CSV table of C-alpha atoms in Angstrom, one decimal:
chain,number,residue,atom,x,y,z
A,7,UNK,CA,153.6,281.4,-6.8
A,8,UNK,CA,154.3,280.4,-10.3
A,9,UNK,CA,157.4,278.1,-11.3
A,10,UNK,CA,159.3,278.5,-14.5
A,11,UNK,CA,162.2,275.2,-14.0
A,12,UNK,CA,164.4,274.7,-17.4
A,13,UNK,CA,166.2,271.1,-18.4
A,14,UNK,CA,166.8,269.7,-21.6
A,15,UNK,CA,165.9,266.1,-22.6
A,16,UNK,CA,168.9,265.6,-25.5
A,17,UNK,CA,172.2,265.1,-25.2
A,18,UNK,CA,174.9,265.7,-27.8
A,19,UNK,CA,176.8,262.9,-26.6
A,20,UNK,CA,179.6,260.4,-27.7
A,21,UNK,CA,177.6,258.0,-28.9
A,22,UNK,CA,175.2,260.7,-30.8
A,23,UNK,CA,172.1,262.1,-29.6
A,24,UNK,CA,171.0,260.5,-26.7
A,25,UNK,CA,167.1,260.9,-25.8
A,26,UNK,CA,165.8,261.0,-22.4
A,27,UNK,CA,162.0,262.4,-24.4
A,28,UNK,CA,160.6,259.6,-23.5
A,29,UNK,CA,161.0,260.0,-19.8
A,30,UNK,CA,159.0,263.4,-20.4
A,31,UNK,CA,155.7,262.1,-18.6
A,32,UNK,CA,154.7,259.3,-16.9
A,33,UNK,CA,151.5,257.5,-18.5
A,34,UNK,CA,150.4,256.4,-15.5
A,35,UNK,CA,149.8,260.0,-13.7
A,36,UNK,CA,149.9,261.8,-16.5
A,37,UNK,CA,147.0,262.5,-18.6
A,38,UNK,CA,147.6,263.7,-22.0
A,39,UNK,CA,150.9,264.6,-24.7
A,40,UNK,CA,150.7,266.2,-27.8
A,41,UNK,CA,153.1,264.8,-30.3
A,42,UNK,CA,153.6,268.1,-32.5
A,43,UNK,CA,155.1,267.0,-35.8
A,44,UNK,CA,156.1,269.4,-38.8
A,45,UNK,CA,159.1,270.3,-40.6
A,46,UNK,CA,161.5,272.9,-40.1
A,47,UNK,CA,159.5,276.5,-39.8
A,48,UNK,CA,156.6,275.5,-38.9
A,49,UNK,CA,156.2,276.9,-35.8
A,50,UNK,CA,156.2,273.8,-33.9
A,51,UNK,CA,158.5,276.2,-31.0
A,52,UNK,CA,156.3,279.4,-31.1
A,53,UNK,CA,153.3,277.0,-30.7
A,54,UNK,CA,154.3,276.0,-27.5
A,55,UNK,CA,156.1,279.3,-26.1
A,56,UNK,CA,152.6,280.8,-26.4
A,57,UNK,CA,151.1,277.8,-25.0
A,58,UNK,CA,153.6,278.0,-21.9
A,59,UNK,CA,152.8,282.1,-22.0
A,60,UNK,CA,149.4,280.9,-21.4
A,61,UNK,CA,149.8,278.7,-18.4
A,62,UNK,CA,152.7,281.4,-17.2
A,63,UNK,CA,149.9,284.2,-16.8
A,64,UNK,CA,147.5,281.9,-15.5
A,65,UNK,CA,150.1,281.2,-12.8
A,66,UNK,CA,150.3,277.5,-13.3
A,67,UNK,CA,153.7,276.0,-13.0
A,68,UNK,CA,155.2,275.2,-16.3
A,69,UNK,CA,158.4,272.8,-17.1
A,70,UNK,CA,160.6,274.4,-20.2
A,71,UNK,CA,162.4,271.7,-22.2
A,72,UNK,CA,165.4,273.4,-24.6
A,73,UNK,CA,166.1,272.1,-27.8
A,74,UNK,CA,170.4,270.7,-28.3
A,75,UNK,CA,170.4,272.0,-31.4
A,76,UNK,CA,169.1,276.0,-30.2
A,77,UNK,CA,168.8,276.8,-26.1
A,78,UNK,CA,166.6,279.5,-27.4
A,79,UNK,CA,163.9,277.2,-28.7
A,80,UNK,CA,161.8,274.7,-27.1
A,81,UNK,CA,161.1,271.3,-27.5
A,82,UNK,CA,158.8,270.3,-25.0
A,83,UNK,CA,156.7,272.1,-22.3
A,84,UNK,CA,155.1,270.4,-19.0
A,85,UNK,CA,152.4,271.8,-17.3
A,86,UNK,CA,152.1,269.6,-13.7
A,87,UNK,CA,149.4,271.0,-12.3
A,88,UNK,CA,147.1,270.0,-16.4
A,89,UNK,CA,149.3,266.4,-16.2
A,90,UNK,CA,149.8,267.5,-20.1
A,91,UNK,CA,152.4,268.3,-22.4
A,92,UNK,CA,153.4,268.8,-25.5
A,93,UNK,CA,156.6,267.7,-27.5
A,94,UNK,CA,158.5,268.1,-30.8
A,95,UNK,CA,158.2,264.3,-32.0
A,96,UNK,CA,160.3,265.0,-35.1
A,97,UNK,CA,163.7,263.5,-35.4
A,98,UNK,CA,166.4,263.2,-34.0
A,99,UNK,CA,164.0,262.5,-30.6
A,100,UNK,CA,160.8,261.4,-32.7
A,101,UNK,CA,157.7,260.2,-30.4
A,102,UNK,CA,155.2,257.5,-31.7
A,103,UNK,CA,151.7,257.2,-29.3
A,104,UNK,CA,152.0,254.4,-26.2
A,105,UNK,CA,148.5,254.4,-26.3
A,106,UNK,CA,147.2,256.2,-28.4
A,107,UNK,CA,144.0,259.6,-28.3
A,108,UNK,CA,144.1,257.5,-24.8
A,109,UNK,CA,147.4,259.5,-23.5
A,110,UNK,CA,148.8,261.0,-26.8
A,111,UNK,CA,147.2,262.6,-29.7
A,112,UNK,CA,149.3,263.9,-32.7
A,113,UNK,CA,148.9,267.4,-33.5
A,114,UNK,CA,150.0,268.2,-37.2
A,115,UNK,CA,151.6,271.6,-38.0
A,116,UNK,CA,152.4,270.6,-41.3
A,117,UNK,CA,149.1,271.1,-42.2
A,118,UNK,CA,150.1,275.3,-42.5
A,119,UNK,CA,152.4,275.1,-45.3
A,120,UNK,CA,152.1,276.0,-48.3
A,121,UNK,CA,153.1,272.5,-50.0
A,122,UNK,CA,152.4,274.3,-54.0
A,123,UNK,CA,154.9,276.9,-53.3
A,124,UNK,CA,157.2,274.8,-51.8
A,125,UNK,CA,157.4,272.0,-54.1
A,126,UNK,CA,160.1,273.9,-56.0
A,127,UNK,CA,162.4,274.5,-53.2
A,128,UNK,CA,162.9,270.4,-53.1
A,129,UNK,CA,166.1,269.9,-54.5
A,130,UNK,CA,167.1,273.1,-52.6
A,131,UNK,CA,165.4,271.4,-49.0
A,132,UNK,CA,167.5,267.9,-50.0
A,133,UNK,CA,170.7,269.4,-50.2
A,134,UNK,CA,170.7,271.2,-47.3
A,135,UNK,CA,169.3,268.7,-45.3
A,136,UNK,CA,172.2,266.6,-46.1
A,137,UNK,CA,175.0,269.2,-45.9
A,138,UNK,CA,173.1,269.6,-42.0
A,139,UNK,CA,173.5,265.7,-41.3
A,140,UNK,CA,177.1,265.7,-42.7
A,141,UNK,CA,178.0,268.4,-39.3
A,142,UNK,CA,176.5,266.2,-37.0
A,143,UNK,CA,178.0,263.5,-37.6
A,144,UNK,CA,181.2,265.3,-37.4
A,145,UNK,CA,180.1,267.0,-34.6
A,146,UNK,CA,179.6,263.6,-33.5
A,147,UNK,CA,182.9,262.7,-33.6
A,148,UNK,CA,184.9,265.4,-32.2
A,149,UNK,CA,182.8,265.1,-29.3
A,150,UNK,CA,183.4,261.3,-28.9
A,151,UNK,CA,187.0,262.5,-29.2
A,152,UNK,CA,187.1,264.8,-26.8
A,153,UNK,CA,185.3,262.2,-23.4
A,154,UNK,CA,188.1,259.6,-24.8
A,155,UNK,CA,190.7,262.1,-23.5
A,156,UNK,CA,188.8,263.1,-20.1
A,157,UNK,CA,187.3,259.7,-19.6
A,158,UNK,CA,191.4,258.7,-18.6
A,159,UNK,CA,191.1,261.8,-16.2
A,160,UNK,CA,189.6,259.8,-13.5
A,161,UNK,CA,191.9,256.5,-13.8
A,162,UNK,CA,194.9,258.1,-12.9
A,163,UNK,CA,193.8,259.3,-10.1
A,164,UNK,CA,191.2,257.6,-7.9
A,165,UNK,CA,190.8,254.4,-6.9
A,166,UNK,CA,189.0,252.5,-4.5
A,167,UNK,CA,190.7,254.0,-1.3
A,168,UNK,CA,189.2,257.4,-2.8
A,169,UNK,CA,185.7,255.8,-3.7
A,170,UNK,CA,185.0,254.3,-0.3
A,171,UNK,CA,186.1,258.0,1.4
A,172,UNK,CA,183.4,260.0,-0.6
A,173,UNK,CA,180.9,257.2,0.6
A,174,UNK,CA,181.4,257.4,3.9
A,175,UNK,CA,181.4,261.5,3.5
A,176,UNK,CA,177.4,260.9,1.6
A,177,UNK,CA,176.7,258.8,4.9
A,178,UNK,CA,176.8,261.6,7.1
A,179,UNK,CA,174.9,263.8,4.4
A,180,UNK,CA,171.9,261.0,4.3
A,181,UNK,CA,171.8,260.9,7.9
A,182,UNK,CA,171.7,264.9,8.3
A,183,UNK,CA,169.5,265.8,5.3
A,184,UNK,CA,167.6,262.7,4.6
A,185,UNK,CA,166.5,260.9,7.2
A,186,UNK,CA,163.8,258.1,8.6
A,187,UNK,CA,161.3,257.1,5.7
A,188,UNK,CA,158.6,259.2,4.8
A,189,UNK,CA,156.2,256.1,3.7
A,190,UNK,CA,155.7,255.1,0.3
A,191,UNK,CA,158.5,255.5,-1.9
A,192,UNK,CA,159.7,257.7,-4.3
A,193,UNK,CA,160.2,258.4,-8.4
A,194,UNK,CA,163.0,259.5,-10.0
A,195,UNK,CA,162.2,261.6,-12.9
A,196,UNK,CA,165.4,262.5,-15.2
A,197,UNK,CA,166.2,265.7,-16.8
A,198,UNK,CA,169.6,267.0,-18.5
A,199,UNK,CA,171.0,270.1,-16.9
A,200,UNK,CA,173.4,271.0,-19.2
A,201,UNK,CA,173.8,270.2,-22.8
A,202,UNK,CA,176.9,270.9,-25.5
A,203,UNK,CA,175.0,273.5,-27.8
A,204,UNK,CA,176.0,276.0,-31.1
A,205,UNK,CA,175.9,278.8,-27.9
A,206,UNK,CA,178.4,276.3,-26.1
A,207,UNK,CA,178.8,274.6,-22.8
A,208,UNK,CA,175.0,275.8,-21.5
A,209,UNK,CA,173.7,274.8,-17.8
A,210,UNK,CA,170.6,276.0,-16.6
A,211,UNK,CA,171.5,277.0,-12.9
A,212,UNK,CA,168.7,279.7,-12.7
A,213,UNK,CA,166.8,276.1,-12.1
A,214,UNK,CA,168.9,275.3,-9.0
A,215,UNK,CA,167.3,278.6,-7.5
A,216,UNK,CA,163.5,277.8,-8.5
A,217,UNK,CA,164.1,274.3,-6.7
A,218,UNK,CA,166.1,274.3,-4.0
A,219,UNK,CA,166.9,276.7,-1.0
A,220,UNK,CA,169.8,275.3,0.2
A,221,UNK,CA,172.5,273.9,-2.2
A,222,UNK,CA,175.3,271.4,-1.9
A,223,UNK,CA,178.3,272.6,-4.2
A,224,UNK,CA,180.8,270.2,-5.3
A,225,UNK,CA,183.6,269.8,-7.6
A,226,UNK,CA,183.7,267.3,-9.5
A,227,UNK,CA,186.3,267.3,-11.9
A,228,UNK,CA,187.5,264.1,-11.1
A,229,UNK,CA,183.9,263.0,-12.1
A,230,UNK,CA,183.9,261.9,-7.8
A,231,UNK,CA,180.2,263.6,-7.7
A,232,UNK,CA,178.5,260.4,-9.5
A,233,UNK,CA,178.9,258.0,-6.4
A,234,UNK,CA,177.7,260.4,-3.8
A,235,UNK,CA,174.8,261.4,-5.9
A,236,UNK,CA,173.5,257.8,-7.3
A,237,UNK,CA,173.9,257.2,-3.5
A,238,UNK,CA,171.7,260.2,-2.1
A,239,UNK,CA,168.6,258.8,-4.9
A,240,UNK,CA,169.1,255.7,-3.5
A,241,UNK,CA,168.8,257.0,-0.1
A,242,UNK,CA,166.0,259.8,-1.1
A,243,UNK,CA,163.7,257.6,-3.0
A,244,UNK,CA,163.5,254.8,-0.4
A,245,UNK,CA,162.8,257.4,2.4
A,246,UNK,CA,160.0,258.3,0.0
A,247,UNK,CA,161.2,261.8,-1.7
A,248,UNK,CA,161.0,262.3,-5.5
A,249,UNK,CA,164.1,263.1,-7.0
A,250,UNK,CA,165.1,264.8,-10.4
A,251,UNK,CA,168.6,263.3,-11.2
A,252,UNK,CA,170.9,264.7,-14.1
A,253,UNK,CA,173.2,262.6,-16.3
A,254,UNK,CA,176.0,264.1,-17.5
A,255,UNK,CA,175.8,265.2,-21.1
A,256,UNK,CA,179.2,263.8,-22.2
A,257,UNK,CA,179.0,260.3,-19.9
A,258,UNK,CA,174.9,260.0,-20.2
A,259,UNK,CA,176.0,256.9,-17.6
A,260,UNK,CA,177.0,258.8,-14.8
A,261,UNK,CA,175.1,261.7,-12.7
A,262,UNK,CA,176.5,265.0,-11.5
A,263,UNK,CA,173.1,266.7,-9.9
A,264,UNK,CA,170.3,265.5,-8.1
A,265,UNK,CA,167.2,267.8,-6.9
A,266,UNK,CA,165.5,267.0,-4.3
A,267,UNK,CA,162.5,269.5,-4.3
A,268,UNK,CA,160.0,268.5,-1.1
A,269,UNK,CA,163.5,269.5,0.5
A,270,UNK,CA,164.2,272.4,-0.9
A,271,UNK,CA,167.2,270.2,-1.4
A,272,UNK,CA,169.9,270.0,-4.8
A,273,UNK,CA,173.7,268.9,-5.1
A,274,UNK,CA,175.0,270.3,-7.8
A,275,UNK,CA,178.4,269.6,-9.2
A,276,UNK,CA,181.2,271.9,-11.2
A,277,UNK,CA,183.7,270.4,-13.6
A,278,UNK,CA,185.8,271.4,-17.0
A,279,UNK,CA,182.9,272.9,-18.8
A,280,UNK,CA,180.0,274.3,-16.1
A,281,UNK,CA,181.0,276.0,-13.3
A,282,UNK,CA,178.2,276.6,-10.9
A,283,UNK,CA,178.7,280.5,-8.9
A,284,UNK,CA,174.8,280.5,-7.2
A,285,UNK,CA,174.8,280.5,-3.9
A,286,UNK,CA,175.9,277.4,-1.7
A,287,UNK,CA,174.9,276.6,1.5
A,288,UNK,CA,177.8,273.9,2.0
A,289,UNK,CA,181.1,273.6,-0.5
A,290,UNK,CA,182.2,270.0,-0.6
A,291,UNK,CA,185.5,269.9,-2.2
A,292,UNK,CA,185.5,266.2,-3.5
A,293,UNK,CA,188.7,266.7,-5.6
A,294,UNK,CA,190.8,267.5,-2.2
A,295,UNK,CA,189.5,264.0,-1.2
A,296,UNK,CA,192.1,262.6,-4.1
A,297,UNK,CA,196.1,261.5,-3.2
A,298,UNK,CA,197.2,264.6,-3.2
A,299,UNK,CA,200.8,263.0,-3.9
A,300,UNK,CA,199.1,261.4,-6.8
A,301,UNK,CA,197.9,264.3,-8.5
A,302,UNK,CA,200.8,266.4,-8.1
A,303,UNK,CA,202.7,263.2,-10.1
A,304,UNK,CA,200.4,263.7,-12.7
A,305,UNK,CA,199.6,267.5,-13.1
A,306,UNK,CA,201.2,268.0,-16.4
A,307,UNK,CA,199.4,265.0,-17.8
A,308,UNK,CA,196.5,266.5,-16.6
A,309,UNK,CA,197.2,270.0,-17.5
A,310,UNK,CA,197.9,268.2,-21.4
A,311,UNK,CA,194.8,266.7,-21.5
A,312,UNK,CA,192.7,269.4,-20.5
A,313,UNK,CA,194.1,271.2,-22.9
A,314,UNK,CA,193.4,268.3,-25.6
A,315,UNK,CA,189.7,268.5,-24.1
A,316,UNK,CA,189.0,271.7,-24.9
A,317,UNK,CA,190.4,272.0,-28.1
A,318,UNK,CA,188.2,269.2,-29.3
A,319,UNK,CA,185.6,270.9,-27.9
A,320,UNK,CA,185.8,274.2,-28.9
A,321,UNK,CA,185.8,272.4,-32.5
A,322,UNK,CA,182.0,270.5,-31.6
A,323,UNK,CA,180.7,273.8,-31.0
A,324,UNK,CA,181.7,275.0,-34.4
A,325,UNK,CA,180.4,272.3,-35.4
A,326,UNK,CA,177.0,272.1,-34.2
A,327,UNK,CA,177.5,276.3,-35.2
A,328,UNK,CA,178.1,275.4,-38.8
A,329,UNK,CA,175.0,272.9,-38.4
A,330,UNK,CA,173.0,275.8,-36.9
A,331,UNK,CA,173.6,278.0,-39.5
A,332,UNK,CA,172.5,275.6,-41.9
A,333,UNK,CA,169.2,274.8,-40.5
A,334,UNK,CA,168.1,278.3,-40.5
A,335,UNK,CA,168.7,278.3,-43.8
A,336,UNK,CA,165.8,275.3,-44.1
A,337,UNK,CA,163.8,278.0,-41.6
A,338,UNK,CA,164.1,280.8,-43.9
A,339,UNK,CA,162.8,278.7,-47.3
A,340,UNK,CA,160.0,277.5,-45.6
A,341,UNK,CA,159.3,280.5,-43.4
A,342,UNK,CA,157.4,282.3,-45.8
A,343,UNK,CA,155.2,279.6,-47.2
A,344,UNK,CA,153.5,278.6,-43.6
A,345,UNK,CA,150.4,280.1,-42.3
A,346,UNK,CA,151.4,281.6,-38.6
A,347,UNK,CA,148.3,283.1,-38.2
A,348,UNK,CA,146.9,279.3,-38.1
A,349,UNK,CA,149.6,278.5,-36.0
A,350,UNK,CA,148.7,280.8,-33.8
A,351,UNK,CA,144.5,280.6,-33.0
A,352,UNK,CA,145.5,277.0,-32.9
A,353,UNK,CA,147.8,277.8,-29.4
A,354,UNK,CA,145.1,280.7,-28.7
A,355,UNK,CA,142.5,277.1,-28.7
A,356,UNK,CA,145.0,275.2,-26.7
A,357,UNK,CA,145.2,277.5,-24.2
A,358,UNK,CA,141.3,278.4,-23.3
A,359,UNK,CA,140.7,274.9,-23.5
A,360,UNK,CA,143.2,273.4,-20.8
A,361,UNK,CA,142.3,277.0,-18.7
A,362,UNK,CA,138.4,275.6,-19.1
A,363,UNK,CA,139.4,272.0,-17.9
A,364,UNK,CA,141.3,273.2,-15.5
A,365,UNK,CA,138.9,275.0,-13.4
């Protein structure tokens, strides 16, 4: 049965744009990475969408990597059966070849621009780029401020005893779910399952149903899922199981979700920004493992911090929406001067070549 999964490889994070694009493929086990170059409105996302559609029609699995600036747009696709990926290699996730020709190849969709027709629009384009970058700088300031507020919360409630209790609970899950070593060492793949975007906080929980029939739902408002998932992923890798580890977009040093596809198993957390509401095999109330008396003592403080956090996140989203509007204006400047027939013909040629090679 053909599977579609949906992730992000970028995050609008407190330190700015955080990229996992270098982890899209493994150069030792995959064959080809097409790095797509070209500016706004030249059809990069549409090009990849057409190829993905062709692969899906051929009943091949496709991994869709969505854009943090516009979750309805694609930044990459990966076709596991063909060991082939396509990626938008332009800013802010600039990709350059590590092993030119033998691994990566350039695709320049900028060749489909009518350069002579676009030249007179130079000053207008430059002004919109300046406005776009300024808005993102403001958005990142708001995101950093929001993270600064919420990262204090565990310090009030969580102590070593709580973490020890979480790890003890985790050992029981490891024994029950992962069990004995299967041979070899598993591989960890890193993906963001969520992103802070102009549409708000977007979580691709549809991927959960694709990859797992059993889901452990973890409460995570105190950040305790990180400790459980870290131990689970380490045990799974030692047991020879491949994992998909999902960091937090607002704190990429900490993890919030884990998939173990070979076991059709997932550990999915919920926090202030995203509540998983899909079917759960078990619901682990990690927040309840904290000291109840201490939690009650900080109730008013936590309510205040959550309110400020929400205000700053709303301002971040509003600013990202302003940036998206500017980018839409840029695309409207470029679109009339792009040979889209040529873009789609090139995509069709890639579909034909990939399916021929895959036979």
